[in-house]
mmCIF file of C-alpha atoms in Angstrom:
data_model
loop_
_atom_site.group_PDB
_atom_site.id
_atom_site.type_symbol
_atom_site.label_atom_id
_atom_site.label_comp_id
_atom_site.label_asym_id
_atom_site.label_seq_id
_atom_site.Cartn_x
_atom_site.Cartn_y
_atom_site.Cartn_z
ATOM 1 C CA UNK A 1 52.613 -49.316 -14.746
ATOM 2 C CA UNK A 2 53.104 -50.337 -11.263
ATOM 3 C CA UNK A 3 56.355 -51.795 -10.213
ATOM 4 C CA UNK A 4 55.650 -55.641 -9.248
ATOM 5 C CA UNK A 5 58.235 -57.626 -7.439
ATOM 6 C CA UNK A 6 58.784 -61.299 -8.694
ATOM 7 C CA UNK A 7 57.444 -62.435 -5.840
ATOM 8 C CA UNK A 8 54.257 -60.503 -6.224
ATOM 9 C CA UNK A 9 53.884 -61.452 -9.740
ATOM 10 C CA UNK A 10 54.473 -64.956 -8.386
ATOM 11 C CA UNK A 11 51.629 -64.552 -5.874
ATOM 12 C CA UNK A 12 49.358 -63.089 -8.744
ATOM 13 C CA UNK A 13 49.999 -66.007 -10.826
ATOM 14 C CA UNK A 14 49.171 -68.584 -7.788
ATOM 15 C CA UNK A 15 45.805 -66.660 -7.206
ATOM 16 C CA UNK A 16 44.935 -66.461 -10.768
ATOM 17 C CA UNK A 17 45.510 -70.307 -10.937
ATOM 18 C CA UNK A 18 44.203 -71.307 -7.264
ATOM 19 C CA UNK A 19 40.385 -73.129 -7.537
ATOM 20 C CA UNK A 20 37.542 -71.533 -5.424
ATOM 21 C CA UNK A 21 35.802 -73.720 -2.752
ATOM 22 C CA UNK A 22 32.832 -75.480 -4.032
ATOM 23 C CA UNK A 23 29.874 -74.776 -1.971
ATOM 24 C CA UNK A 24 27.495 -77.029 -1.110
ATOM 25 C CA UNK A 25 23.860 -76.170 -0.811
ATOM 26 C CA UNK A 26 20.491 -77.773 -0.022
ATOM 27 C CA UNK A 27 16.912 -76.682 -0.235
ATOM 28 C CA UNK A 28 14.287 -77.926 2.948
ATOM 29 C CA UNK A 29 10.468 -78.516 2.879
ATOM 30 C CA UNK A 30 8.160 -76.881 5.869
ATOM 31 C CA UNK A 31 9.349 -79.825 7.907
ATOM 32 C CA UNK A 32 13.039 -78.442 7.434
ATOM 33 C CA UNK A 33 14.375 -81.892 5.699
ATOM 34 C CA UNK A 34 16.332 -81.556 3.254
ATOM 35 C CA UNK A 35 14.319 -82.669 -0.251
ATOM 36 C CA UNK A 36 17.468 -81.468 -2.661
ATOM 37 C CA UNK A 37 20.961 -80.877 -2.610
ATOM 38 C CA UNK A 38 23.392 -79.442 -5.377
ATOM 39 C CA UNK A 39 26.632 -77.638 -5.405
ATOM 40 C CA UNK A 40 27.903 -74.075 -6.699
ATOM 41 C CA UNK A 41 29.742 -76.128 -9.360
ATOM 42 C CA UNK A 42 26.561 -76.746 -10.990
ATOM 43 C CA UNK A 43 23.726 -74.018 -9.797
ATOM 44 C CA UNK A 44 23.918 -71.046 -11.477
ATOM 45 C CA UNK A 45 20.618 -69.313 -9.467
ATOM 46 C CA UNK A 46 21.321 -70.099 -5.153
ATOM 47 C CA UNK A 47 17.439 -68.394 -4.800
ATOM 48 C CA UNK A 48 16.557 -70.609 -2.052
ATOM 49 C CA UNK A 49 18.896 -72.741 -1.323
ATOM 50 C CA UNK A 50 20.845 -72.344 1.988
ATOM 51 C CA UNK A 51 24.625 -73.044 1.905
ATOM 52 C CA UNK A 52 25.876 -75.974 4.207
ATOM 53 C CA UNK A 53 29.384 -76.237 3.576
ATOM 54 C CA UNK A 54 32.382 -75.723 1.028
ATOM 55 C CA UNK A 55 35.740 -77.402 0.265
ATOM 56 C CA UNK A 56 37.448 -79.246 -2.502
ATOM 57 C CA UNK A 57 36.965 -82.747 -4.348
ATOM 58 C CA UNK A 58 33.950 -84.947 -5.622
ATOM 59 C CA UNK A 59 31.921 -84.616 -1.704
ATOM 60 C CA UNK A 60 31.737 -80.921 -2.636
ATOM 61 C CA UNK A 61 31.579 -80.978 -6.509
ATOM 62 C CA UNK A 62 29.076 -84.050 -6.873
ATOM 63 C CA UNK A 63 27.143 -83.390 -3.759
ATOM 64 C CA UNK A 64 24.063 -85.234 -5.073
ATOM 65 C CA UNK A 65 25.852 -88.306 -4.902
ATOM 66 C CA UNK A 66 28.584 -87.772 -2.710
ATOM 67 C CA UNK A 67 28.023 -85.207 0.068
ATOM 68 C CA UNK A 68 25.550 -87.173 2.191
ATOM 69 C CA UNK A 69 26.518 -90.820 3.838
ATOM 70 C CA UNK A 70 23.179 -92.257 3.260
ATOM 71 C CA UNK A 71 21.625 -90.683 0.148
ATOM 72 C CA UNK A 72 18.686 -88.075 0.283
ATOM 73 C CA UNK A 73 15.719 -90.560 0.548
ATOM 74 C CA UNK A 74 15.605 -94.100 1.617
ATOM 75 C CA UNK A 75 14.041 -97.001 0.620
ATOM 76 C CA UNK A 76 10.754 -96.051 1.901
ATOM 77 C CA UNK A 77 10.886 -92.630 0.086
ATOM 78 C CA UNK A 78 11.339 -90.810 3.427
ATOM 79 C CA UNK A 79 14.090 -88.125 3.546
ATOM 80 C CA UNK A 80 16.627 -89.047 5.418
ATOM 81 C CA UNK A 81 17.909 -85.762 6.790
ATOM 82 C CA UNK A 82 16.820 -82.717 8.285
ATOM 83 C CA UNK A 83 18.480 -79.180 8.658
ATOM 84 C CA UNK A 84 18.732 -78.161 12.170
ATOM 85 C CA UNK A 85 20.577 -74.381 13.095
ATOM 86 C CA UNK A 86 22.520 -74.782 9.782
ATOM 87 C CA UNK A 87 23.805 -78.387 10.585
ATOM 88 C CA UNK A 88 22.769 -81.287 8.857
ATOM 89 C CA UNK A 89 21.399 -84.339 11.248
ATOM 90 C CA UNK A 90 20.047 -87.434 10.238
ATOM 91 C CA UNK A 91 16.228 -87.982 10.891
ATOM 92 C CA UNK A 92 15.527 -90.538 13.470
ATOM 93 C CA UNK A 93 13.032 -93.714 13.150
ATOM 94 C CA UNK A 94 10.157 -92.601 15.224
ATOM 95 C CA UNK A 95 10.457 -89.275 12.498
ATOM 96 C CA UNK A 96 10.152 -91.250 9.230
ATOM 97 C CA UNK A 97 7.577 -93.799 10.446
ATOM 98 C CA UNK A 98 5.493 -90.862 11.203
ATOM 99 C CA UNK A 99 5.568 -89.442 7.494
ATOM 100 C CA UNK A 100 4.832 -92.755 6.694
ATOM 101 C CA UNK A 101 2.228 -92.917 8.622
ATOM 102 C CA UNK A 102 0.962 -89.501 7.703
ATOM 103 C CA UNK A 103 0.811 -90.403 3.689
ATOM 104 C CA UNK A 104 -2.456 -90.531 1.923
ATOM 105 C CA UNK A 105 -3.762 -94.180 1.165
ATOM 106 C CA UNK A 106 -3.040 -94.348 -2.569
ATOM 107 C CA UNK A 107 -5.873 -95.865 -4.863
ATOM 108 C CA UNK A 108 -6.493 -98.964 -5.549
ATOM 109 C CA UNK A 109 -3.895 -100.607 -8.629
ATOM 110 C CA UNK A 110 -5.719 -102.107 -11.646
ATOM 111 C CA UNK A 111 -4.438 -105.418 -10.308
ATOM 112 C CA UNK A 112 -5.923 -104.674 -6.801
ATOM 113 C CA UNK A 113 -9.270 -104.087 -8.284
ATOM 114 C CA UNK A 114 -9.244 -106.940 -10.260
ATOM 115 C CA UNK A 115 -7.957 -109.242 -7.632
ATOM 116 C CA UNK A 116 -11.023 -107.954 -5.644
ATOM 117 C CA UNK A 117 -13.064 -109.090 -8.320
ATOM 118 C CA UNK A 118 -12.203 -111.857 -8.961
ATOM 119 C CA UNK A 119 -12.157 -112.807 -4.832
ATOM 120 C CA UNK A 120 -15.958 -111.452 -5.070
ATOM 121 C CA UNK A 121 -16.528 -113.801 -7.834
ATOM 122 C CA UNK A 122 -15.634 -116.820 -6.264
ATOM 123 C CA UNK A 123 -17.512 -116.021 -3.251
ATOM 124 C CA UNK A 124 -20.585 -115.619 -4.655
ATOM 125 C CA UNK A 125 -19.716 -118.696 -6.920
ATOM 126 C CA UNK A 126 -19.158 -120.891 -3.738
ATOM 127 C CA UNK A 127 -22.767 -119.347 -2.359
ATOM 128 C CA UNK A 128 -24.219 -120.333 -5.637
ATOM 129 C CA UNK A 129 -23.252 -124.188 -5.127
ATOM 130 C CA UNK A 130 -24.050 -124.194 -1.778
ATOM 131 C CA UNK A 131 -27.451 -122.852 -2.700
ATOM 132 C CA UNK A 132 -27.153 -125.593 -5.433
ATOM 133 C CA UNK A 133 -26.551 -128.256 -3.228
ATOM 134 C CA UNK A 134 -29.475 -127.060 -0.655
ATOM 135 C CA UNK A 135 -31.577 -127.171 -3.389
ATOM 136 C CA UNK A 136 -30.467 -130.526 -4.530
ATOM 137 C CA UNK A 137 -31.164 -131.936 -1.008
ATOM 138 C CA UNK A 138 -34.699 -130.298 -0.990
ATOM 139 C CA UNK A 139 -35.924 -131.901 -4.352
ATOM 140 C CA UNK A 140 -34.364 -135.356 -3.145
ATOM 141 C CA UNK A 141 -36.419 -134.643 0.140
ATOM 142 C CA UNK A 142 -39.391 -133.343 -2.228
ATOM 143 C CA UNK A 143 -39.419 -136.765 -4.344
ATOM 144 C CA UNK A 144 -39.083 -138.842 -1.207
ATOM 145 C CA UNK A 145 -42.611 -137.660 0.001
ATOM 146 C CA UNK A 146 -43.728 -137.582 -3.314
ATOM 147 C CA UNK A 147 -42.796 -141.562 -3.514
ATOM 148 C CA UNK A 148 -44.426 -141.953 0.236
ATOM 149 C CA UNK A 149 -47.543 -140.415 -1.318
ATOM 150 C CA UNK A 150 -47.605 -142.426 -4.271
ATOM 151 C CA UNK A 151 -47.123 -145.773 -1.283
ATOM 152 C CA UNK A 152 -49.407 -144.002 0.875
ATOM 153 C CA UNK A 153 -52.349 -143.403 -2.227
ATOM 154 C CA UNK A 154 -51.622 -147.211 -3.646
ATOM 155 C CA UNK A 155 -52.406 -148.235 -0.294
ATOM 156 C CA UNK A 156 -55.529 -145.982 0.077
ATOM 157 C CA UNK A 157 -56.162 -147.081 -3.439
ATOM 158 C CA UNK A 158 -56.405 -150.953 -2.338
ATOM 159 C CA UNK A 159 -58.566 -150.097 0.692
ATOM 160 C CA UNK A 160 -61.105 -148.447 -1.811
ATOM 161 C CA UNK A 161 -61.018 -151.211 -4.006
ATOM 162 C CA UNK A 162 -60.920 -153.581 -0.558
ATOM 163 C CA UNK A 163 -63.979 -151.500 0.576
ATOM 164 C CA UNK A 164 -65.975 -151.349 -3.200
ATOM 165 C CA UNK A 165 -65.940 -155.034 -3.385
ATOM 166 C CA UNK A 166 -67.600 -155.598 0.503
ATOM 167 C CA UNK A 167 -70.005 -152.902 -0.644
ATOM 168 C CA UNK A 168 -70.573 -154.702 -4.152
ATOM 169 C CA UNK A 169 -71.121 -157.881 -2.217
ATOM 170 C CA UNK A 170 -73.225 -156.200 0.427
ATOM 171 C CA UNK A 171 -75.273 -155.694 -2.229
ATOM 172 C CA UNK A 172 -75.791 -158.238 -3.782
ATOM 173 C CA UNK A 173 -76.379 -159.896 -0.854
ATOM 174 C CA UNK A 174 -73.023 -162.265 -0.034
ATOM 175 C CA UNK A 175 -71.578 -161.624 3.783
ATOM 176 C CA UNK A 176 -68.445 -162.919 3.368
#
């Protein structure tokens, strides 16, 4: 047995007792922003994650929620911070707009596509009437001439008759 001075057994005791810095740690995509973030307190595997900092209390031990000022992602779903030579730094504006920009169109919703639909619909319900109503005026127009041709055959009609009855009396020998 070795001969340990109180003070040494002390300083054994303290060391047993004192707490290990949590370690903070994120992982990065190609674009070097950081998409996760976790500390030693609850990772048991650090394969690829790069260590950003260590140090007592909740920052450290809950860094999900905790470790960076403005969350991970924003309201847009854009990360909000990159890794730059070890250091985190907040991604600017201009950055996120351009991932924004940069995002596939997604489909069409269900409610999109019926919404369409039902826009397409009406259109080619108000062409319908308006075809309607063409129509409408074109078989007004249609019996207008029809009546004018009816006037128009009366008349020709009485001139016949006018001109059988000269003929009639023509013959028979009355000039009237």
């Amino acid at each position: 047995m070795t001969d340990m001075t109180e003070e040494t057994i002390e300083q054994a005791i303290i060391d047993d007792f004192e707490p290990e810095p949590i370690r903070v740690y994120v992982q990065v995509d190609s674009e070097r922003c950081i998409t996760t973030i976790n500390s030693s307190a609850f990772l048991t595997d650090i394969t690829d994650w790069i260590q950003i900092d260590e140090g007592f209390g909740d920052r450290y031990h809950h860094a999900q929620g905790n470790y960076l000022e403005k969350g991970l992602i924003d309201e847009q779903g854009c990360y909000n911070y990159k890794l730059i030579d070890g250091e985190v730094a907040e991604r600017s504006l201009e950055e996120k707009q351009a991932e924004i920009d940069a995002r596939p169109t997604p489909p069409p919703t269900e409610m999109d596509v019926l919404g369409q639909k039902a826009v397409e619909l009406e259109l080619a319900n108000l062409e319908l009437q308006a075809q309607n109503a063409l129509l409408g005026e074109q078989t007004v127009n249609m019996e207008l001439s029809n009546l004018e041709l009816h006037q128009q055959n009366d008349i020709l009609g009485g001139q016949i008759v006018d001109m059988d009855l000269r003929l009639l009396s023509l013959e028979m020998g009355y000039i009237g």
